[in-house]
mmCIF file of C-alpha atoms in Angstrom:
data_model
loop_
_atom_site.group_PDB
_atom_site.id
_atom_site.type_symbol
_atom_site.label_atom_id
_atom_site.label_comp_id
_atom_site.label_asym_id
_atom_site.label_seq_id
_atom_site.Cartn_x
_atom_site.Cartn_y
_atom_site.Cartn_z
ATOM 1 C CA UNK A 1 -16.621 -36.801 -1.596
ATOM 2 C CA UNK A 2 -15.116 -35.771 -4.906
ATOM 3 C CA UNK A 3 -11.336 -35.775 -5.009
ATOM 4 C CA UNK A 4 -9.501 -32.661 -6.115
ATOM 5 C CA UNK A 5 -8.710 -32.537 -9.838
ATOM 6 C CA UNK A 6 -5.090 -33.174 -10.662
ATOM 7 C CA UNK A 7 -2.826 -30.260 -11.458
ATOM 8 C CA UNK A 8 -2.303 -31.677 -14.946
ATOM 9 C CA UNK A 9 -6.029 -31.766 -15.693
ATOM 10 C CA UNK A 10 -6.461 -28.174 -14.521
ATOM 11 C CA UNK A 11 -3.586 -26.969 -16.662
ATOM 12 C CA UNK A 12 -4.997 -28.762 -19.687
ATOM 13 C CA UNK A 13 -8.107 -26.581 -19.359
ATOM 14 C CA UNK A 14 -6.248 -23.260 -19.386
ATOM 15 C CA UNK A 15 -6.865 -22.919 -23.111
ATOM 16 C CA UNK A 16 -10.555 -23.796 -22.862
ATOM 17 C CA UNK A 17 -12.632 -21.401 -24.979
ATOM 18 C CA UNK A 18 -15.390 -21.333 -22.358
ATOM 19 C CA UNK A 19 -14.596 -18.352 -20.099
ATOM 20 C CA UNK A 20 -16.612 -19.798 -17.221
ATOM 21 C CA UNK A 21 -14.506 -22.949 -17.265
ATOM 22 C CA UNK A 22 -11.319 -20.875 -17.451
ATOM 23 C CA UNK A 23 -12.307 -18.666 -14.517
ATOM 24 C CA UNK A 24 -13.035 -21.695 -12.321
ATOM 25 C CA UNK A 25 -9.797 -23.377 -13.356
ATOM 26 C CA UNK A 26 -7.744 -20.271 -12.617
ATOM 27 C CA UNK A 27 -9.424 -19.863 -9.226
ATOM 28 C CA UNK A 28 -8.520 -23.453 -8.341
ATOM 29 C CA UNK A 29 -4.937 -22.960 -9.525
ATOM 30 C CA UNK A 30 -4.645 -19.845 -7.373
ATOM 31 C CA UNK A 31 -5.758 -21.916 -4.385
ATOM 32 C CA UNK A 32 -2.941 -24.341 -5.194
ATOM 33 C CA UNK A 33 -0.274 -21.720 -5.690
ATOM 34 C CA UNK A 34 2.292 -23.650 -3.642
ATOM 35 C CA UNK A 35 2.041 -26.614 -6.023
ATOM 36 C CA UNK A 36 2.772 -24.655 -9.177
ATOM 37 C CA UNK A 37 6.495 -24.199 -8.654
ATOM 38 C CA UNK A 38 8.313 -23.483 -11.927
ATOM 39 C CA UNK A 39 5.379 -24.768 -13.951
ATOM 40 C CA UNK A 40 3.789 -21.351 -14.269
ATOM 41 C CA UNK A 41 6.930 -19.867 -15.845
ATOM 42 C CA UNK A 42 6.939 -22.705 -18.390
ATOM 43 C CA UNK A 43 3.278 -22.120 -19.208
ATOM 44 C CA UNK A 44 4.007 -18.447 -19.899
ATOM 45 C CA UNK A 45 6.370 -19.578 -22.651
ATOM 46 C CA UNK A 46 4.035 -22.272 -24.027
ATOM 47 C CA UNK A 47 2.809 -22.748 -27.582
ATOM 48 C CA UNK A 48 -0.864 -21.909 -27.044
ATOM 49 C CA UNK A 49 -1.610 -18.152 -27.012
ATOM 50 C CA UNK A 50 -4.742 -18.457 -24.860
ATOM 51 C CA UNK A 51 -3.018 -20.605 -22.248
ATOM 52 C CA UNK A 52 -0.021 -18.247 -22.261
ATOM 53 C CA UNK A 53 -2.235 -15.231 -21.637
ATOM 54 C CA UNK A 54 -4.039 -16.936 -18.765
ATOM 55 C CA UNK A 55 -0.726 -18.093 -17.280
ATOM 56 C CA UNK A 56 0.421 -14.460 -17.274
ATOM 57 C CA UNK A 57 -2.843 -13.466 -15.590
ATOM 58 C CA UNK A 58 -2.275 -16.127 -12.948
ATOM 59 C CA UNK A 59 1.257 -14.891 -12.352
ATOM 60 C CA UNK A 60 0.018 -11.313 -11.962
ATOM 61 C CA UNK A 61 -2.619 -12.423 -9.450
ATOM 62 C CA UNK A 62 -0.048 -14.444 -7.484
ATOM 63 C CA UNK A 63 2.349 -11.479 -7.423
ATOM 64 C CA UNK A 64 -0.379 -9.231 -6.022
ATOM 65 C CA UNK A 65 -1.277 -11.823 -3.389
ATOM 66 C CA UNK A 66 2.348 -12.068 -2.291
ATOM 67 C CA UNK A 67 2.599 -8.292 -2.044
ATOM 68 C CA UNK A 68 -0.500 -8.219 0.139
ATOM 69 C CA UNK A 69 0.832 -10.962 2.394
ATOM 70 C CA UNK A 70 4.214 -9.236 2.749
ATOM 71 C CA UNK A 71 2.597 -5.907 3.555
ATOM 72 C CA UNK A 72 0.229 -7.435 6.112
ATOM 73 C CA UNK A 73 3.233 -9.079 7.796
ATOM 74 C CA UNK A 74 5.033 -5.723 8.000
ATOM 75 C CA UNK A 75 2.058 -4.172 9.738
ATOM 76 C CA UNK A 76 2.353 -6.840 12.432
ATOM 77 C CA UNK A 77 6.166 -6.755 12.765
ATOM 78 C CA UNK A 78 7.870 -5.189 15.780
ATOM 79 C CA UNK A 79 10.088 -3.055 13.547
ATOM 80 C CA UNK A 80 9.394 -1.901 10.024
ATOM 81 C CA UNK A 81 11.391 -0.081 7.356
ATOM 82 C CA UNK A 82 9.222 2.939 6.586
ATOM 83 C CA UNK A 83 10.365 3.476 2.998
ATOM 84 C CA UNK A 84 10.000 -0.215 2.171
ATOM 85 C CA UNK A 85 6.511 -0.022 3.639
ATOM 86 C CA UNK A 86 5.634 3.139 1.695
ATOM 87 C CA UNK A 87 6.738 1.392 -1.485
ATOM 88 C CA UNK A 88 4.315 -1.409 -0.590
ATOM 89 C CA UNK A 89 1.572 1.164 -0.063
ATOM 90 C CA UNK A 90 2.336 2.676 -3.481
ATOM 91 C CA UNK A 91 2.188 -0.742 -5.134
ATOM 92 C CA UNK A 92 -1.218 -1.484 -3.620
ATOM 93 C CA UNK A 93 -2.560 1.269 -5.879
ATOM 94 C CA UNK A 94 -0.117 1.636 -8.771
ATOM 95 C CA UNK A 95 0.315 -2.115 -9.043
ATOM 96 C CA UNK A 96 2.021 -2.072 -12.429
ATOM 97 C CA UNK A 97 4.898 0.079 -11.194
ATOM 98 C CA UNK A 98 8.364 -1.312 -10.577
ATOM 99 C CA UNK A 99 9.711 -1.771 -7.055
ATOM 100 C CA UNK A 100 13.327 -1.261 -8.250
ATOM 101 C CA UNK A 101 12.235 1.957 -9.948
ATOM 102 C CA UNK A 102 10.698 3.244 -6.715
ATOM 103 C CA UNK A 103 13.780 2.223 -4.728
ATOM 104 C CA UNK A 104 15.952 4.194 -7.158
ATOM 105 C CA UNK A 105 13.649 7.216 -6.920
ATOM 106 C CA UNK A 106 13.962 7.179 -3.130
ATOM 107 C CA UNK A 107 17.732 6.587 -3.251
ATOM 108 C CA UNK A 108 18.226 9.607 -5.529
ATOM 109 C CA UNK A 109 16.107 11.783 -3.243
ATOM 110 C CA UNK A 110 17.921 10.683 -0.101
ATOM 111 C CA UNK A 111 21.350 11.235 -1.685
ATOM 112 C CA UNK A 112 20.285 14.762 -2.623
ATOM 113 C CA UNK A 113 19.140 15.372 0.966
ATOM 114 C CA UNK A 114 22.424 14.066 2.351
ATOM 115 C CA UNK A 115 24.359 16.703 0.401
ATOM 116 C CA UNK A 116 23.224 19.096 3.139
ATOM 117 C CA UNK A 117 23.358 18.732 6.935
ATOM 118 C CA UNK A 118 20.026 17.492 8.274
ATOM 119 C CA UNK A 119 20.717 17.867 11.970
ATOM 120 C CA UNK A 120 18.121 20.448 12.956
ATOM 121 C CA UNK A 121 14.496 21.198 12.187
ATOM 122 C CA UNK A 122 15.692 24.312 10.373
ATOM 123 C CA UNK A 123 17.970 22.201 8.138
ATOM 124 C CA UNK A 124 15.083 19.920 7.211
ATOM 125 C CA UNK A 125 12.678 22.798 6.649
ATOM 126 C CA UNK A 126 15.120 24.600 4.360
ATOM 127 C CA UNK A 127 15.817 21.487 2.288
ATOM 128 C CA UNK A 128 12.151 20.596 1.769
ATOM 129 C CA UNK A 129 11.182 24.164 0.843
ATOM 130 C CA UNK A 130 14.222 24.557 -1.419
ATOM 131 C CA UNK A 131 13.259 21.258 -3.117
ATOM 132 C CA UNK A 132 9.766 22.623 -3.812
ATOM 133 C CA UNK A 133 7.730 20.324 -1.561
ATOM 134 C CA UNK A 134 4.292 21.295 -0.370
ATOM 135 C CA UNK A 135 1.610 19.530 1.662
ATOM 136 C CA UNK A 136 -2.079 19.041 1.025
ATOM 137 C CA UNK A 137 -4.665 18.500 3.797
ATOM 138 C CA UNK A 138 -5.278 14.930 4.898
ATOM 139 C CA UNK A 139 -8.887 15.379 3.801
ATOM 140 C CA UNK A 140 -7.697 15.607 0.168
ATOM 141 C CA UNK A 141 -8.051 11.914 -0.547
ATOM 142 C CA UNK A 142 -6.247 11.684 -3.864
ATOM 143 C CA UNK A 143 -4.186 8.463 -4.030
ATOM 144 C CA UNK A 144 -1.132 10.169 -5.539
ATOM 145 C CA UNK A 145 -0.677 12.199 -2.339
ATOM 146 C CA UNK A 146 -0.146 8.998 -0.343
ATOM 147 C CA UNK A 147 1.991 7.072 -2.847
ATOM 148 C CA UNK A 148 5.757 7.488 -2.660
ATOM 149 C CA UNK A 149 6.428 7.775 -6.396
ATOM 150 C CA UNK A 150 4.134 10.727 -7.223
ATOM 151 C CA UNK A 151 5.056 12.478 -3.971
ATOM 152 C CA UNK A 152 8.772 12.405 -4.811
ATOM 153 C CA UNK A 153 8.272 13.169 -8.497
ATOM 154 C CA UNK A 154 5.754 16.006 -8.102
ATOM 155 C CA UNK A 155 6.791 17.411 -4.729
ATOM 156 C CA UNK A 156 3.202 17.366 -3.451
ATOM 157 C CA UNK A 157 1.974 15.000 -0.781
ATOM 158 C CA UNK A 158 -0.134 14.546 2.289
ATOM 159 C CA UNK A 159 1.384 16.072 5.401
ATOM 160 C CA UNK A 160 1.574 12.618 6.965
ATOM 161 C CA UNK A 161 3.713 11.229 4.140
ATOM 162 C CA UNK A 162 5.990 14.282 4.064
ATOM 163 C CA UNK A 163 6.464 13.987 7.824
ATOM 164 C CA UNK A 164 7.448 10.356 7.293
ATOM 165 C CA UNK A 165 10.040 11.394 4.703
ATOM 166 C CA UNK A 166 11.482 13.895 7.178
ATOM 167 C CA UNK A 167 12.070 11.070 9.653
ATOM 168 C CA UNK A 168 14.038 9.170 7.023
ATOM 169 C CA UNK A 169 16.273 11.962 5.686
ATOM 170 C CA UNK A 170 17.182 13.389 9.093
ATOM 171 C CA UNK A 171 20.652 12.652 10.421
ATOM 172 C CA UNK A 172 20.446 9.325 12.325
ATOM 173 C CA UNK A 173 21.749 11.052 15.448
ATOM 174 C CA UNK A 174 18.824 13.485 15.312
ATOM 175 C CA UNK A 175 16.123 11.495 17.073
ATOM 176 C CA UNK A 176 12.863 12.786 15.641
ATOM 177 C CA UNK A 177 9.414 11.462 16.455
ATOM 178 C CA UNK A 178 6.288 11.499 14.333
ATOM 179 C CA UNK A 179 3.367 13.217 16.047
ATOM 180 C CA UNK A 180 -0.144 14.315 15.257
ATOM 181 C CA UNK A 181 -1.137 17.609 16.856
ATOM 182 C CA UNK A 182 -4.728 18.815 16.575
ATOM 183 C CA UNK A 183 -5.194 16.918 13.323
ATOM 184 C CA UNK A 184 -1.872 17.929 11.745
ATOM 185 C CA UNK A 185 1.155 15.705 11.272
ATOM 186 C CA UNK A 186 4.546 16.968 12.353
ATOM 187 C CA UNK A 187 7.967 15.818 13.526
ATOM 188 C CA UNK A 188 8.965 16.528 17.121
ATOM 189 C CA UNK A 189 12.585 17.113 18.126
ATOM 190 C CA UNK A 190 12.262 16.096 21.774
ATOM 191 C CA UNK A 191 12.998 19.647 22.954
ATOM 192 C CA UNK A 192 9.502 21.064 22.628
ATOM 193 C CA UNK A 193 9.648 22.069 18.958
ATOM 194 C CA UNK A 194 7.738 20.887 15.902
ATOM 195 C CA UNK A 195 8.251 20.991 12.150
ATOM 196 C CA UNK A 196 4.901 21.153 10.363
ATOM 197 C CA UNK A 197 4.816 20.111 6.673
ATOM 198 C CA UNK A 198 1.246 21.391 6.337
ATOM 199 C CA UNK A 199 2.343 24.943 7.229
ATOM 200 C CA UNK A 200 5.091 25.289 4.645
ATOM 201 C CA UNK A 201 7.509 23.396 6.909
ATOM 202 C CA UNK A 202 7.233 25.943 9.699
ATOM 203 C CA UNK A 203 9.243 25.351 12.865
ATOM 204 C CA UNK A 204 7.313 26.255 15.998
ATOM 205 C CA UNK A 205 6.939 25.471 19.672
ATOM 206 C CA UNK A 206 4.843 22.414 20.507
ATOM 207 C CA UNK A 207 1.548 23.338 22.221
ATOM 208 C CA UNK A 208 2.254 20.892 25.035
ATOM 209 C CA UNK A 209 3.124 17.223 25.168
ATOM 210 C CA UNK A 210 -0.414 16.373 26.285
ATOM 211 C CA UNK A 211 -1.682 17.604 22.901
ATOM 212 C CA UNK A 212 0.684 15.370 20.891
ATOM 213 C CA UNK A 213 -0.256 11.887 19.755
ATOM 214 C CA UNK A 214 2.956 9.971 19.097
ATOM 215 C CA UNK A 215 2.876 7.643 16.096
ATOM 216 C CA UNK A 216 5.193 4.837 15.087
ATOM 217 C CA UNK A 217 5.997 3.838 11.511
ATOM 218 C CA UNK A 218 3.460 1.025 11.401
ATOM 219 C CA UNK A 219 0.695 3.439 12.350
ATOM 220 C CA UNK A 220 1.692 5.721 9.463
ATOM 221 C CA UNK A 221 1.657 2.828 6.975
ATOM 222 C CA UNK A 222 -1.730 1.674 8.176
ATOM 223 C CA UNK A 223 -3.061 5.247 8.020
ATOM 224 C CA UNK A 224 -1.816 5.687 4.432
ATOM 225 C CA UNK A 225 -3.367 2.394 3.355
ATOM 226 C CA UNK A 226 -6.639 3.129 5.092
ATOM 227 C CA UNK A 227 -6.770 6.502 3.335
ATOM 228 C CA UNK A 228 -6.215 4.767 -0.015
ATOM 229 C CA UNK A 229 -9.031 2.391 0.912
ATOM 230 C CA UNK A 230 -11.277 5.385 1.592
ATOM 231 C CA UNK A 231 -10.283 6.906 -1.748
ATOM 232 C CA UNK A 232 -11.160 3.630 -3.466
ATOM 233 C CA UNK A 233 -14.584 3.543 -1.794
ATOM 234 C CA UNK A 234 -15.155 7.206 -2.658
ATOM 235 C CA UNK A 235 -14.394 6.498 -6.335
ATOM 236 C CA UNK A 236 -16.364 3.218 -6.273
ATOM 237 C CA UNK A 237 -13.271 1.346 -7.452
ATOM 238 C CA UNK A 238 -14.166 -2.302 -6.847
ATOM 239 C CA UNK A 239 -10.697 -3.584 -7.776
ATOM 240 C CA UNK A 240 -8.802 -1.387 -5.322
ATOM 241 C CA UNK A 241 -11.333 -1.799 -2.542
ATOM 242 C CA UNK A 242 -10.767 -5.542 -2.491
ATOM 243 C CA UNK A 243 -7.008 -5.291 -3.029
ATOM 244 C CA UNK A 244 -6.377 -2.830 -0.213
ATOM 245 C CA UNK A 245 -8.880 -4.453 2.151
ATOM 246 C CA UNK A 246 -7.087 -7.764 1.739
ATOM 247 C CA UNK A 247 -3.697 -6.102 2.260
ATOM 248 C CA UNK A 248 -4.849 -4.430 5.464
ATOM 249 C CA UNK A 249 -6.590 -7.508 6.824
ATOM 250 C CA UNK A 250 -3.976 -10.006 5.654
ATOM 251 C CA UNK A 251 -6.648 -12.147 4.023
ATOM 252 C CA UNK A 252 -6.810 -13.870 0.657
ATOM 253 C CA UNK A 253 -10.249 -15.024 -0.376
ATOM 254 C CA UNK A 254 -13.535 -13.185 -0.627
ATOM 255 C CA UNK A 255 -14.961 -15.401 2.111
ATOM 256 C CA UNK A 256 -12.759 -13.498 4.599
ATOM 257 C CA UNK A 257 -14.299 -10.170 3.651
ATOM 258 C CA UNK A 258 -17.859 -10.838 4.766
ATOM 259 C CA UNK A 259 -17.691 -7.746 6.981
ATOM 260 C CA UNK A 260 -17.812 -5.626 3.807
ATOM 261 C CA UNK A 261 -21.150 -4.387 2.476
ATOM 262 C CA UNK A 262 -22.755 -5.298 -0.829
ATOM 263 C CA UNK A 263 -21.536 -5.188 -3.603
ATOM 264 C CA UNK A 264 -17.989 -5.719 -2.274
ATOM 265 C CA UNK A 265 -19.115 -8.839 -0.486
ATOM 266 C CA UNK A 266 -22.137 -10.473 -2.168
ATOM 267 C CA UNK A 267 -25.225 -11.024 -0.089
ATOM 268 C CA UNK A 268 -26.629 -14.524 0.269
ATOM 269 C CA UNK A 269 -28.811 -15.631 -2.593
ATOM 270 C CA UNK A 270 -31.417 -16.907 -0.204
ATOM 271 C CA UNK A 271 -32.344 -14.480 2.600
ATOM 272 C CA UNK A 272 -32.799 -15.930 6.045
ATOM 273 C CA UNK A 273 -36.318 -16.927 6.967
ATOM 274 C CA UNK A 274 -38.119 -14.253 8.904
ATOM 275 C CA UNK A 275 -39.462 -16.216 11.875
ATOM 276 C CA UNK A 276 -41.576 -13.260 12.990
ATOM 277 C CA UNK A 277 -43.651 -13.538 9.817
ATOM 278 C CA UNK A 278 -43.404 -9.785 9.248
#
């Protein structure tokens, strides 16, 4: 059995002019992420331009992997911070955006909401309409309607995401629940009334508790990510299909995605023998 190449020998090949060699070396280094330590930061400041560029590419790939692992862990946690999770959802698609920038965007929005009482459905409805928010149908699978940044900046989002924001800006003493009623997302006040983002934030009587599916925050995060996955498939975006699939499944390598169809998971080079002879 061949022993694994040393870390030093792999790093020495980072500036190899042969792209095939470089790709294999970088794949091996990614598999040995835990061994890199501070070495990667040093390589990004090295003297060789080609090695520096590939070190930056490695760092970007490692950052994305860590984001996927963190998000997958949140989906399995007993409790989850919805806004932190929505930022993770945003970064699965707009992966060059800044987490601190998104945190600041949310903080500014929440501070603006807290300038007004948010203790009733009417309070929340008035604030969202006054702020110019509007909902699009869940069938409108544009990524920006499920990503926190564009939703807050443009005031347009999927009803599910806007319902999630309502949960977070409501007064903590106002115990709202996220529900889905006949395909529409809403918040339920516990007293038989709903606030429906998809109907211009209308407040109305709930049709009956038996018609309401109650959702928790993890379900909303998984729904948003799954919708982004669908948008990626619909646009044939190979990069995002793999990224979001790995985030949802909590997996790393392509070998874990063999449930996906070609071309997202390559078929075997050699088809299985057909024993029937047909």
